[in-house]
C-alpha positions as a Python dict, from the first residue, in 0.01 Angstrom:
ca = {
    (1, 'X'): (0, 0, 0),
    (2, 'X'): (210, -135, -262),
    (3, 'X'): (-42, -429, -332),
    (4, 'X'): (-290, -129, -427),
    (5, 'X'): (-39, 158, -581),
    (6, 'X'): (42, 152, -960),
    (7, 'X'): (318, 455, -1067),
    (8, 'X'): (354, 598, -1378),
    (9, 'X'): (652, 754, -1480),
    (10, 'X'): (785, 979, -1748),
    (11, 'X'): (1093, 1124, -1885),
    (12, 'X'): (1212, 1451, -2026),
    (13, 'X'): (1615, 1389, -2134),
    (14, 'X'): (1902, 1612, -2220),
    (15, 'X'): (1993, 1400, -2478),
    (16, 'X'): (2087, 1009, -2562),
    (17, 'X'): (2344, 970, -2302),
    (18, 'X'): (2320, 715, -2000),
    (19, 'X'): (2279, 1002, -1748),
    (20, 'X'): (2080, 1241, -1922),
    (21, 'X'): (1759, 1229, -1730),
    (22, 'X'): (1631, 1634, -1660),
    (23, 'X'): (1306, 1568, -1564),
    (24, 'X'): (1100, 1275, -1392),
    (25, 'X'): (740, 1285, -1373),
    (26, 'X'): (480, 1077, -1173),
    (27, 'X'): (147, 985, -1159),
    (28, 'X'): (-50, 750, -881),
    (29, 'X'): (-303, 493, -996),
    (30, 'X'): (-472, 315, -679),
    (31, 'X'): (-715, 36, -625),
    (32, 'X'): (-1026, 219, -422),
    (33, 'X'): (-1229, 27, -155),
    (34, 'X'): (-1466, -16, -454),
    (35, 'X'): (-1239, -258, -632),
    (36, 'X'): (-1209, 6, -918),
    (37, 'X'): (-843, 172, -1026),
    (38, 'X'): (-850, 518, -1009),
    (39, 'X'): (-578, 786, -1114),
    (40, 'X'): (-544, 963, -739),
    (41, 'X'): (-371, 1273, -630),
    (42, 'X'): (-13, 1134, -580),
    (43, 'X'): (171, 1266, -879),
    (44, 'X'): (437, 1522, -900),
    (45, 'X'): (776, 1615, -1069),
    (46, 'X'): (1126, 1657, -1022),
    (47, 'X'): (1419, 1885, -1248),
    (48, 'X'): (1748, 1683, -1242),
    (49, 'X'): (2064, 1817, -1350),
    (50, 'X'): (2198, 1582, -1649),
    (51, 'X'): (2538, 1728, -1563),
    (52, 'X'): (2629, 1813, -1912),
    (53, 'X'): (2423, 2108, -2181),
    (54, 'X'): (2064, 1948, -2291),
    (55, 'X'): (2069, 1964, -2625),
    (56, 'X'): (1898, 2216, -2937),
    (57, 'X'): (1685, 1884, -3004),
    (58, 'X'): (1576, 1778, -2702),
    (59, 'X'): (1523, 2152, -2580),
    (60, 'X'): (1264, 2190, -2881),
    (61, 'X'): (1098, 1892, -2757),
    (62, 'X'): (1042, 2030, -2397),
    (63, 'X'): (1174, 2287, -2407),
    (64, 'X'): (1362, 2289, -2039),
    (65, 'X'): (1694, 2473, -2074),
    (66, 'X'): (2022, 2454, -1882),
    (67, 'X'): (1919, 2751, -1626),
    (68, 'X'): (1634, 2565, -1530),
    (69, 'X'): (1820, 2259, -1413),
    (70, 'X'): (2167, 2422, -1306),
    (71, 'X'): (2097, 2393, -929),
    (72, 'X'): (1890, 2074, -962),
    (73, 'X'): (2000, 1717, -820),
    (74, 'X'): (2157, 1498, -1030),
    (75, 'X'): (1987, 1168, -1122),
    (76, 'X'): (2110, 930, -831),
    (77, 'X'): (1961, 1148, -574),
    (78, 'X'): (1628, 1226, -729),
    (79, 'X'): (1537, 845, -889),
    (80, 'X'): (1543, 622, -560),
    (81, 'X'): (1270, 860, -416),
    (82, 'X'): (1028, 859, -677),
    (83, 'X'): (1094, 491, -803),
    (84, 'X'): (1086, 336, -468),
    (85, 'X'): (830, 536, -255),
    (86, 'X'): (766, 468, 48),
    (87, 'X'): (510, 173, 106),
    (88, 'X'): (643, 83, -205),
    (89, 'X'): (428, 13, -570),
    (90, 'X'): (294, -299, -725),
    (91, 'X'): (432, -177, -1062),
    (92, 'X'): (590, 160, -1242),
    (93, 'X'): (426, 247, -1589),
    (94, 'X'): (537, 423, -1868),
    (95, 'X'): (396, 476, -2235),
    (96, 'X'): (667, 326, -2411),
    (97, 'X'): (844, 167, -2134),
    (98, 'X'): (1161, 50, -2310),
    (99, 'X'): (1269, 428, -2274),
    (100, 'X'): (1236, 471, -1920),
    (101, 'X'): (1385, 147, -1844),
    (102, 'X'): (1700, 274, -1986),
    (103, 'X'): (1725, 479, -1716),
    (104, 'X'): (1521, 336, -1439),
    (105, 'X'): (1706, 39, -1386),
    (106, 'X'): (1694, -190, -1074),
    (107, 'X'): (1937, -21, -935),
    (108, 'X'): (1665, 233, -860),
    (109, 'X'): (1356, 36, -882),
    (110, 'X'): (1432, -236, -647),
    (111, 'X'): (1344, -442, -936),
    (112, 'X'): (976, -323, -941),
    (113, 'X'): (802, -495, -1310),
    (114, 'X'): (704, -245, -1540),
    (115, 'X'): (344, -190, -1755),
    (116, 'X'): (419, -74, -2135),
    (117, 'X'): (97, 112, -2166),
    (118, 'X'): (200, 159, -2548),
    (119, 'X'): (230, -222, -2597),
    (120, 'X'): (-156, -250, -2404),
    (121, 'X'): (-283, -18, -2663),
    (122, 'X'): (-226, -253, -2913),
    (123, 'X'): (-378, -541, -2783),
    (124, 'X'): (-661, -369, -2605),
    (125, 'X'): (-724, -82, -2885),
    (126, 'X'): (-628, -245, -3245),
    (127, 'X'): (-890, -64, -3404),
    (128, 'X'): (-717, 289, -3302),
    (129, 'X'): (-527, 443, -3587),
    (130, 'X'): (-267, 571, -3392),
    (131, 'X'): (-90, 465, -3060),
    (132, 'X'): (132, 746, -2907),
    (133, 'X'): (24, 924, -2606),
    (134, 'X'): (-156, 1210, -2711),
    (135, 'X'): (-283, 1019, -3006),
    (136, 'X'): (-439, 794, -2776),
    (137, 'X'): (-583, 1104, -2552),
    (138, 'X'): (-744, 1285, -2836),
    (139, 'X'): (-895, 949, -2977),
    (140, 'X'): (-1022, 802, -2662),
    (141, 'X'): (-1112, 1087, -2484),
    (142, 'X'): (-1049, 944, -2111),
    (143, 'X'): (-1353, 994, -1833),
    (144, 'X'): (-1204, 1249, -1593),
    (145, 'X'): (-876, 1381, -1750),
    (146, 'X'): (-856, 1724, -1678),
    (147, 'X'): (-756, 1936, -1984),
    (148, 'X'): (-511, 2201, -1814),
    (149, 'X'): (-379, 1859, -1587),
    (150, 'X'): (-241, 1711, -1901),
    (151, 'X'): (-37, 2036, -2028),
    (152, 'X'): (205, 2152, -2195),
    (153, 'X'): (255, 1800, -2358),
    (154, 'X'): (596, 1650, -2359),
    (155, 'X'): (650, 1741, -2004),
    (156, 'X'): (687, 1467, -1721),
    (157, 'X'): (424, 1509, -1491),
    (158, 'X'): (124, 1606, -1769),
    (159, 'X'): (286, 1293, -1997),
    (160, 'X'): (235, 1090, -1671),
    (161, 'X'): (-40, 1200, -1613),
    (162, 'X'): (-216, 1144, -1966),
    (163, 'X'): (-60, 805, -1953),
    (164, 'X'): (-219, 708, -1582),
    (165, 'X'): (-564, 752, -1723),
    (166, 'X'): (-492, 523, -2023),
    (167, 'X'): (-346, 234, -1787),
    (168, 'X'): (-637, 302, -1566),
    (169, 'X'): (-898, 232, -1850),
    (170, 'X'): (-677, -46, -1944),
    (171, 'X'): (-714, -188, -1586),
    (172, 'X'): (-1070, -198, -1678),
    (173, 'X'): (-1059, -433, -1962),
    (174, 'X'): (-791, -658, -1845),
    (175, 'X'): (-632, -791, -1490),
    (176, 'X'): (-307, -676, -1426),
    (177, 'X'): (-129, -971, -1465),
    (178, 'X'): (-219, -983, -1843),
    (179, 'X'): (-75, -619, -1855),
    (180, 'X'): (283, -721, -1692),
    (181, 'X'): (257, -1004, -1936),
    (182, 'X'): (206, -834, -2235),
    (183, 'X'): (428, -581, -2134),
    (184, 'X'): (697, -869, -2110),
    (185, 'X'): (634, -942, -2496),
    (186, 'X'): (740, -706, -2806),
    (187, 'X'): (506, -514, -2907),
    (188, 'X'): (169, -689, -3141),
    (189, 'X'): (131, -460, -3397),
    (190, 'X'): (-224, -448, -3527),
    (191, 'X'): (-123, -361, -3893),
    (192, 'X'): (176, -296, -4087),
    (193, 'X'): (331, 14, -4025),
    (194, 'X'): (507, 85, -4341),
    (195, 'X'): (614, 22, -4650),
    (196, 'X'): (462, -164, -4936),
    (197, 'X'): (201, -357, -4749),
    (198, 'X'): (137, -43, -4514),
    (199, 'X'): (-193, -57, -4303),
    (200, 'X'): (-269, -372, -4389),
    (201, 'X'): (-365, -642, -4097),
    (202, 'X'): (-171, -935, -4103),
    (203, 'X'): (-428, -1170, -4168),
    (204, 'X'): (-403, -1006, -4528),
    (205, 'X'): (-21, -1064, -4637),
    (206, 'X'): (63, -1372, -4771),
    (207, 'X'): (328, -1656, -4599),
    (208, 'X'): (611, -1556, -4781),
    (209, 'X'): (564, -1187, -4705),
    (210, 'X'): (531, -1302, -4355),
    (211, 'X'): (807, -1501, -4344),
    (212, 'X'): (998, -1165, -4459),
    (213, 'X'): (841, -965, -4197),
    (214, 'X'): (946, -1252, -3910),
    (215, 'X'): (1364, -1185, -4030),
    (216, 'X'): (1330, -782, -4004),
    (217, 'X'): (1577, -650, -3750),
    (218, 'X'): (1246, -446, -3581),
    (219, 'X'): (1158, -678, -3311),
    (220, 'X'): (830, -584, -3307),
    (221, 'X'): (769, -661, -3656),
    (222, 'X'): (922, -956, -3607),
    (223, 'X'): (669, -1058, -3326),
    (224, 'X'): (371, -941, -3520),
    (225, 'X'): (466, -1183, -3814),
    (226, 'X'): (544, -1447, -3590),
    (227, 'X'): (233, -1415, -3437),
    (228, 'X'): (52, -1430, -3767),
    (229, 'X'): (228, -1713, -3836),
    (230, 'X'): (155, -1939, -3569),
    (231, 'X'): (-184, -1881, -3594),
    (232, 'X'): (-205, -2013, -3971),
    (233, 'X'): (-32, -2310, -3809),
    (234, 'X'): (266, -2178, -3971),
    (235, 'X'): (671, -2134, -3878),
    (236, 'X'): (842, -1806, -3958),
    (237, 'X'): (1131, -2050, -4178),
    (238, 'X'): (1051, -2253, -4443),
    (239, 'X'): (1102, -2616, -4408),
    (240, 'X'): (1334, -2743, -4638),
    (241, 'X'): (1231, -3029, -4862),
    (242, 'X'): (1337, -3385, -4771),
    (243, 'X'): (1518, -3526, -5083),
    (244, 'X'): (1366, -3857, -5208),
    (245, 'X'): (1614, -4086, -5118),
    (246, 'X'): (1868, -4049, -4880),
    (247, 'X'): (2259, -4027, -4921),
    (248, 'X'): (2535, -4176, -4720),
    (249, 'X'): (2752, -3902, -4721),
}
């Protein structure tokens, strides 16, 4: 099972704390007899009880409220269920990884590798003008998502489940080995997100504008310009001029 099982998970937090989880979401993607992945019927959700008051913020976002979660389980006895199922998964999944991973650690996961679905947009989708979830719903338009499946939006099990058929198209165009591996790597943007030079590839922007991109504390950014670089042949720093003559001291 687990050589055939991909699971995608999402999130719905209380806030930005380290125990704030109040909702998990899940969503099976299989390997049929066929060879092809296919988003299944495994998928479901879970209410968790952060054990503090969600906040306004994040309530506006999904909008769960403290009733709803008062006599839920709290994190540690919901996550090793749904992370580790039994007969286990190749992989967990998440648009956006980096967030779940703050809470999904190995403690729960048994150390499972995780699929960034947002960093396999970029790769597999450059020419898409936008990469969030929903973005990528309403521009792709997935073969068999079911519209009332995949609401209300910014819950975890339609999220999940928006997400599943994304990785499952993605499965399509690449093995999932180069998934996990780009999924390893920050994030390639496809164009520059902001700023001056915004929406402009990087095969545009000159070396020294590069080379300012490659120092930004936004690792992705950094990645992208690093990436840009090497191909020209190029290293993010400048090497520094050897003087003419050499000096003993």
């Amino acid at each position: 099972m687990a050589a055939s099982r991909l699971r995608v998970i999402d999130l719905e937090t209380a806030g930005n704390g380290p125990h704030d989880v109040c909702e998990i979401g899940w969503q099976d993607v299989t390997l049929g007899p066929d060879g092809r992945w296919r988003v299944d019927e495994g998928r479901g959700s879970r209410l968790v009880n952060p054990g503090r008051p969600i906040t306004p913020e994040t309530m506006a976002v999904h909008h769960i409220i403290d009733d709803d979660v008062a006599g839920a389980p709290f994190w540690k006895a919901v996550a090793g269920e749904v992370l580790k199922p039994e007969g286990g998964v190749q992989a967990l999944a998440a648009h956006r990884a980096a967030f779940e991973q703050r809470y999904c650690t190995p403690r729960f996961t048994g150390g499972a590798p995780w699929i960034c679905t947002w960093k396999c947009a970029l790769r597999l989708w450059p020419h898409l003008t936008s990469f969030s979830n929903q973005m990528l719903r309403y521009q792709r338009r997935p073969e068999g998502l079911v519209r009332e499946l995949g609401l209300p939006a910014h819950r975890a099990l339609p999220d999940a489940y928006v997400t599943a058929h994304h990785l499952r198209d993605m499965l399509d165009e690449a093995p999932l080995e180069q998934l996990l591996a780009w999924s390893r790597e920050p994030g390639l943007l496809p164009r520059v997100p902001a700023g001056p030079e915004r929406g402009k590839p990087w095969n545009r922007l000159g070396i020294e504008t590069l080379r300012a991109f490659a120092q930004d504390r936004d690792p992705n950014l950094r990645f992208s310009a690093e990436t840009e670089l090497r191909r020209r042949g190029e290293t993010a720093e400048p090497t520094a001029d050897e003087p003419a003559q050499r000096t003993l001291l």
